[in-house]
């Protein structure tokens, strides 16, 4: 005999299960971000990309070294897409648009590309090359993404600056100046977006010395491991913090740097 009560219970159970699945899928779509990282082939950019992918976000990575991009994407085939982009390439913005289309949008854009070298006296090639990547290319990317977010109505723009951007450093004039430029430029964009009433978030990431390919010569104080650094950056980006110091020690160093009088700062031998 047909048990109407049992059938009804099974039907309600199926509906309940389907509702939970649908709710879970909708919840994942809400919390899952589309993240794009420019300069993700190594160092902090690579590490942050991997953390976002591990947590289930869709990540678009870009950089000059295709082989490294492929290797990273192969580890997270369901969560990482890549595009070979040299930020100094005249077609960089067109390629960036292609990656945005392939990802069907972007919620968070992190500019991690950057170069910097030290020299006892300013080296013309180093100084110009540093500004090409850290200032000119950064500005093009930042303006492009900022305007994209204005049209979209929301977004989060972040840059990996440096503790060096808080004051001028004699051994690396263009590096410190360009990192200061990035910090102030995001501040300007933030003010512009607020005036327009568009809820775009901005994050300036301020690391000290990190044990990456960036510091390969000489001895440096208070060096952090890349693993610790990327966790701090990841947490800061998730929380949409305006300034992300990597880590507390460097926040204190930054405060001392800002408070040091110019006459005294310029006497320091670095």
GROMACS .gro file of C-alpha atoms in nm:
model
  270
    1UNK     CA    1   0.000   0.000   0.000
    2UNK     CA    2   0.107   0.354  -0.073
    3UNK     CA    3   0.226   0.534   0.239
    4UNK     CA    4   0.130   0.895   0.173
    5UNK     CA    5   0.290   1.018   0.496
    6UNK     CA    6   0.630   0.859   0.420
    7UNK     CA    7   0.625   0.990   0.064
    8UNK     CA    8   0.545   1.339   0.189
    9UNK     CA    9   0.833   1.322   0.439
   10UNK     CA   10   1.073   1.207   0.165
   11UNK     CA   11   0.953   1.488  -0.061
   12UNK     CA   12   0.997   1.748   0.212
   13UNK     CA   13   1.342   1.606   0.288
   14UNK     CA   14   1.441   1.636  -0.079
   15UNK     CA   15   1.312   1.994  -0.092
   16UNK     CA   16   1.504   2.076   0.225
   17UNK     CA   17   1.825   1.927   0.085
   18UNK     CA   18   1.782   2.115  -0.243
   19UNK     CA   19   1.719   2.436  -0.052
   20UNK     CA   20   2.038   2.387   0.150
   21UNK     CA   21   2.241   2.320  -0.167
   22UNK     CA   22   2.097   2.627  -0.340
   23UNK     CA   23   2.156   2.841  -0.031
   24UNK     CA   24   2.515   2.714  -0.003
   25UNK     CA   25   2.583   2.790  -0.370
   26UNK     CA   26   2.436   3.139  -0.333
   27UNK     CA   27   2.636   3.200  -0.015
   28UNK     CA   28   2.958   3.091  -0.189
   29UNK     CA   29   2.888   3.328  -0.477
   30UNK     CA   30   2.838   3.612  -0.231
   31UNK     CA   31   3.159   3.551  -0.036
   32UNK     CA   32   3.373   3.437  -0.330
   33UNK     CA   33   3.575   3.722  -0.475
   34UNK     CA   34   3.728   3.763  -0.817
   35UNK     CA   35   4.083   3.865  -0.743
   36UNK     CA   36   4.342   3.987  -0.991
   37UNK     CA   37   4.711   4.011  -0.906
   38UNK     CA   38   4.956   4.188  -1.132
   39UNK     CA   39   5.307   4.057  -1.066
   40UNK     CA   40   5.219   3.713  -0.930
   41UNK     CA   41   5.505   3.501  -1.064
   42UNK     CA   42   5.709   3.515  -0.743
   43UNK     CA   43   5.741   3.664  -0.397
   44UNK     CA   44   5.449   3.826  -0.218
   45UNK     CA   45   5.222   3.839  -0.524
   46UNK     CA   46   5.255   3.464  -0.580
   47UNK     CA   47   5.201   3.385  -0.212
   48UNK     CA   48   4.890   3.602  -0.182
   49UNK     CA   49   4.746   3.451  -0.502
   50UNK     CA   50   4.788   3.102  -0.362
   51UNK     CA   51   4.614   3.190  -0.034
   52UNK     CA   52   4.316   3.336  -0.217
   53UNK     CA   53   4.295   3.027  -0.440
   54UNK     CA   54   4.319   2.790  -0.141
   55UNK     CA   55   4.023   2.967   0.019
   56UNK     CA   56   3.810   2.915  -0.291
   57UNK     CA   57   3.827   3.255  -0.458
   58UNK     CA   58   3.868   3.295  -0.833
   59UNK     CA   59   4.212   3.440  -0.899
   60UNK     CA   60   4.355   3.593  -1.214
   61UNK     CA   61   4.734   3.611  -1.210
   62UNK     CA   62   4.955   3.804  -1.448
   63UNK     CA   63   5.326   3.861  -1.502
   64UNK     CA   64   5.606   3.837  -1.755
   65UNK     CA   65   5.715   3.476  -1.695
   66UNK     CA   66   5.467   3.245  -1.862
   67UNK     CA   67   5.628   2.925  -1.734
   68UNK     CA   68   5.585   3.033  -1.373
   69UNK     CA   69   5.226   3.143  -1.431
   70UNK     CA   70   5.146   2.803  -1.581
   71UNK     CA   71   5.301   2.621  -1.286
   72UNK     CA   72   5.100   2.823  -1.033
   73UNK     CA   73   4.775   2.782  -1.228
   74UNK     CA   74   4.833   2.406  -1.262
   75UNK     CA   75   4.826   2.372  -0.883
   76UNK     CA   76   4.480   2.533  -0.862
   77UNK     CA   77   4.312   2.458  -1.197
   78UNK     CA   78   3.962   2.535  -1.067
   79UNK     CA   79   4.055   2.866  -0.909
   80UNK     CA   80   4.338   3.030  -1.105
   81UNK     CA   81   4.348   3.177  -1.454
   82UNK     CA   82   4.652   3.347  -1.597
   83UNK     CA   83   4.763   3.590  -1.862
   84UNK     CA   84   5.117   3.683  -1.964
   85UNK     CA   85   5.143   4.060  -1.920
   86UNK     CA   86   5.449   4.282  -1.907
   87UNK     CA   87   5.335   4.601  -1.735
   88UNK     CA   88   5.561   4.804  -1.967
   89UNK     CA   89   5.413   4.649  -2.281
   90UNK     CA   90   5.209   4.902  -2.484
   91UNK     CA   91   4.937   4.633  -2.504
   92UNK     CA   92   4.931   4.573  -2.127
   93UNK     CA   93   4.590   4.734  -2.070
   94UNK     CA   94   4.433   4.544  -2.360
   95UNK     CA   95   4.566   4.218  -2.218
   96UNK     CA   96   4.438   4.321  -1.876
   97UNK     CA   97   4.091   4.371  -2.025
   98UNK     CA   98   4.110   4.024  -2.179
   99UNK     CA   99   4.183   3.869  -1.840
  100UNK     CA  100   3.896   4.065  -1.681
  101UNK     CA  101   3.659   3.935  -1.950
  102UNK     CA  102   3.782   3.578  -1.905
  103UNK     CA  103   3.718   3.607  -1.531
  104UNK     CA  104   3.382   3.778  -1.596
  105UNK     CA  105   3.477   4.070  -1.376
  106UNK     CA  106   3.707   4.162  -1.090
  107UNK     CA  107   3.640   4.265  -0.729
  108UNK     CA  108   3.993   4.308  -0.597
  109UNK     CA  109   4.297   4.423  -0.794
  110UNK     CA  110   4.645   4.400  -0.639
  111UNK     CA  111   4.944   4.564  -0.805
  112UNK     CA  112   5.243   4.360  -0.690
  113UNK     CA  113   5.482   4.436  -0.977
  114UNK     CA  114   5.783   4.634  -0.873
  115UNK     CA  115   6.159   4.667  -0.899
  116UNK     CA  116   6.427   4.840  -0.698
  117UNK     CA  117   6.804   4.827  -0.659
  118UNK     CA  118   7.055   5.010  -0.447
  119UNK     CA  119   7.371   5.191  -0.553
  120UNK     CA  120   7.622   5.416  -0.379
  121UNK     CA  121   7.550   5.691  -0.632
  122UNK     CA  122   7.239   5.729  -0.850
  123UNK     CA  123   7.258   5.505  -1.155
  124UNK     CA  124   7.063   5.647  -1.449
  125UNK     CA  125   6.951   5.309  -1.584
  126UNK     CA  126   6.834   5.187  -1.243
  127UNK     CA  127   6.654   5.512  -1.162
  128UNK     CA  128   6.466   5.531  -1.493
  129UNK     CA  129   6.379   5.161  -1.504
  130UNK     CA  130   6.245   5.174  -1.147
  131UNK     CA  131   6.014   5.464  -1.230
  132UNK     CA  132   5.892   5.295  -1.549
  133UNK     CA  133   5.757   5.001  -1.346
  134UNK     CA  134   5.677   5.156  -1.009
  135UNK     CA  135   5.534   5.487  -1.132
  136UNK     CA  136   5.439   5.491  -1.502
  137UNK     CA  137   5.311   5.133  -1.535
  138UNK     CA  138   5.149   5.145  -1.190
  139UNK     CA  139   4.968   5.468  -1.278
  140UNK     CA  140   4.829   5.324  -1.601
  141UNK     CA  141   4.703   5.013  -1.423
  142UNK     CA  142   4.564   5.205  -1.125
  143UNK     CA  143   4.374   5.457  -1.339
  144UNK     CA  144   4.236   5.182  -1.562
  145UNK     CA  145   4.112   4.972  -1.271
  146UNK     CA  146   3.990   5.274  -1.075
  147UNK     CA  147   3.772   5.382  -1.370
  148UNK     CA  148   3.653   5.022  -1.415
  149UNK     CA  149   3.543   5.015  -1.049
  150UNK     CA  150   3.369   5.353  -1.088
  151UNK     CA  151   3.155   5.209  -1.367
  152UNK     CA  152   3.100   4.885  -1.176
  153UNK     CA  153   2.996   5.076  -0.864
  154UNK     CA  154   3.233   4.898  -0.625
  155UNK     CA  155   3.576   4.741  -0.601
  156UNK     CA  156   3.898   4.716  -0.404
  157UNK     CA  157   4.231   4.849  -0.534
  158UNK     CA  158   4.554   4.759  -0.353
  159UNK     CA  159   4.926   4.810  -0.406
  160UNK     CA  160   5.234   4.664  -0.242
  161UNK     CA  161   5.426   4.976  -0.147
  162UNK     CA  162   5.714   4.971   0.104
  163UNK     CA  163   5.840   5.110   0.432
  164UNK     CA  164   6.096   5.278   0.206
  165UNK     CA  165   5.816   5.495   0.068
  166UNK     CA  166   5.781   5.684   0.397
  167UNK     CA  167   6.112   5.873   0.362
  168UNK     CA  168   6.381   5.927   0.103
  169UNK     CA  169   6.660   5.667   0.102
  170UNK     CA  170   7.000   5.768  -0.033
  171UNK     CA  171   7.098   5.422  -0.167
  172UNK     CA  172   6.770   5.390  -0.363
  173UNK     CA  173   6.625   5.732  -0.452
  174UNK     CA  174   6.380   5.620  -0.721
  175UNK     CA  175   6.263   5.319  -0.524
  176UNK     CA  176   6.175   5.515  -0.211
  177UNK     CA  177   6.025   5.801  -0.412
  178UNK     CA  178   5.819   5.567  -0.631
  179UNK     CA  179   5.684   5.375  -0.331
  180UNK     CA  180   5.587   5.703  -0.170
  181UNK     CA  181   5.417   5.799  -0.495
  182UNK     CA  182   5.209   5.480  -0.490
  183UNK     CA  183   5.094   5.548  -0.135
  184UNK     CA  184   4.995   5.908  -0.208
  185UNK     CA  185   4.835   5.816  -0.542
  186UNK     CA  186   4.598   5.569  -0.377
  187UNK     CA  187   4.516   5.831  -0.117
  188UNK     CA  188   4.423   6.069  -0.399
  189UNK     CA  189   4.209   5.809  -0.577
  190UNK     CA  190   4.032   5.730  -0.250
  191UNK     CA  191   3.947   6.097  -0.199
  192UNK     CA  192   3.819   6.118  -0.557
  193UNK     CA  193   3.595   5.811  -0.518
  194UNK     CA  194   3.452   5.938  -0.189
  195UNK     CA  195   3.364   6.268  -0.353
  196UNK     CA  196   3.171   6.077  -0.621
  197UNK     CA  197   3.005   5.859  -0.359
  198UNK     CA  198   3.130   5.530  -0.505
  199UNK     CA  199   3.222   5.266  -0.242
  200UNK     CA  200   3.565   5.170  -0.372
  201UNK     CA  201   3.810   5.044  -0.109
  202UNK     CA  202   4.186   5.105  -0.121
  203UNK     CA  203   4.470   4.926   0.055
  204UNK     CA  204   4.831   5.036   0.074
  205UNK     CA  205   5.050   4.746   0.183
  206UNK     CA  206   5.366   4.854   0.363
  207UNK     CA  207   5.616   4.572   0.412
  208UNK     CA  208   5.963   4.602   0.560
  209UNK     CA  209   6.230   4.348   0.467
  210UNK     CA  210   6.090   4.017   0.341
  211UNK     CA  211   6.305   3.714   0.258
  212UNK     CA  212   6.220   3.710  -0.114
  213UNK     CA  213   6.414   3.750  -0.439
  214UNK     CA  214   6.386   4.124  -0.380
  215UNK     CA  215   6.662   4.125  -0.119
  216UNK     CA  216   6.940   3.896  -0.232
  217UNK     CA  217   7.249   4.096  -0.138
  218UNK     CA  218   7.372   4.230   0.195
  219UNK     CA  219   7.235   4.194   0.546
  220UNK     CA  220   6.899   4.336   0.650
  221UNK     CA  221   6.739   4.381   0.994
  222UNK     CA  222   6.408   4.231   1.108
  223UNK     CA  223   6.360   4.015   0.800
  224UNK     CA  224   6.021   3.840   0.787
  225UNK     CA  225   5.952   3.507   0.623
  226UNK     CA  226   5.742   3.522   0.305
  227UNK     CA  227   5.489   3.285   0.464
  228UNK     CA  228   5.422   3.519   0.755
  229UNK     CA  229   5.416   3.823   0.529
  230UNK     CA  230   5.158   3.686   0.285
  231UNK     CA  231   4.929   3.580   0.571
  232UNK     CA  232   4.934   3.933   0.711
  233UNK     CA  233   4.866   4.080   0.366
  234UNK     CA  234   4.588   3.829   0.296
  235UNK     CA  235   4.410   3.900   0.626
  236UNK     CA  236   4.442   4.274   0.567
  237UNK     CA  237   4.294   4.249   0.219
  238UNK     CA  238   4.005   4.032   0.336
  239UNK     CA  239   3.929   4.294   0.602
  240UNK     CA  240   3.976   4.572   0.344
  241UNK     CA  241   4.216   4.759   0.571
  242UNK     CA  242   4.330   5.098   0.441
  243UNK     CA  243   4.692   5.047   0.547
  244UNK     CA  244   4.850   4.706   0.596
  245UNK     CA  245   5.182   4.713   0.776
  246UNK     CA  246   5.385   4.392   0.753
  247UNK     CA  247   5.418   4.353   1.055
  248UNK     CA  248   5.376   4.541   1.391
  249UNK     CA  249   5.752   4.597   1.424
  250UNK     CA  250   5.755   4.779   1.091
  251UNK     CA  251   5.455   4.989   1.193
  252UNK     CA  252   5.667   5.114   1.484
  253UNK     CA  253   5.966   5.172   1.255
  254UNK     CA  254   5.739   5.367   1.019
  255UNK     CA  255   5.620   5.590   1.302
  256UNK     CA  256   5.980   5.666   1.401
  257UNK     CA  257   6.072   5.739   1.039
  258UNK     CA  258   5.785   5.987   0.999
  259UNK     CA  259   5.869   6.165   1.327
  260UNK     CA  260   6.241   6.201   1.256
  261UNK     CA  261   6.325   6.564   1.165
  262UNK     CA  262   6.456   6.619   0.813
  263UNK     CA  263   6.789   6.763   0.935
  264UNK     CA  264   6.850   6.448   1.136
  265UNK     CA  265   6.718   6.205   0.876
  266UNK     CA  266   6.954   6.338   0.610
  267UNK     CA  267   7.253   6.276   0.839
  268UNK     CA  268   7.175   5.907   0.878
  269UNK     CA  269   7.419   5.687   0.688
  270UNK     CA  270   7.230   5.408   0.516
   0.00000   0.00000   0.00000
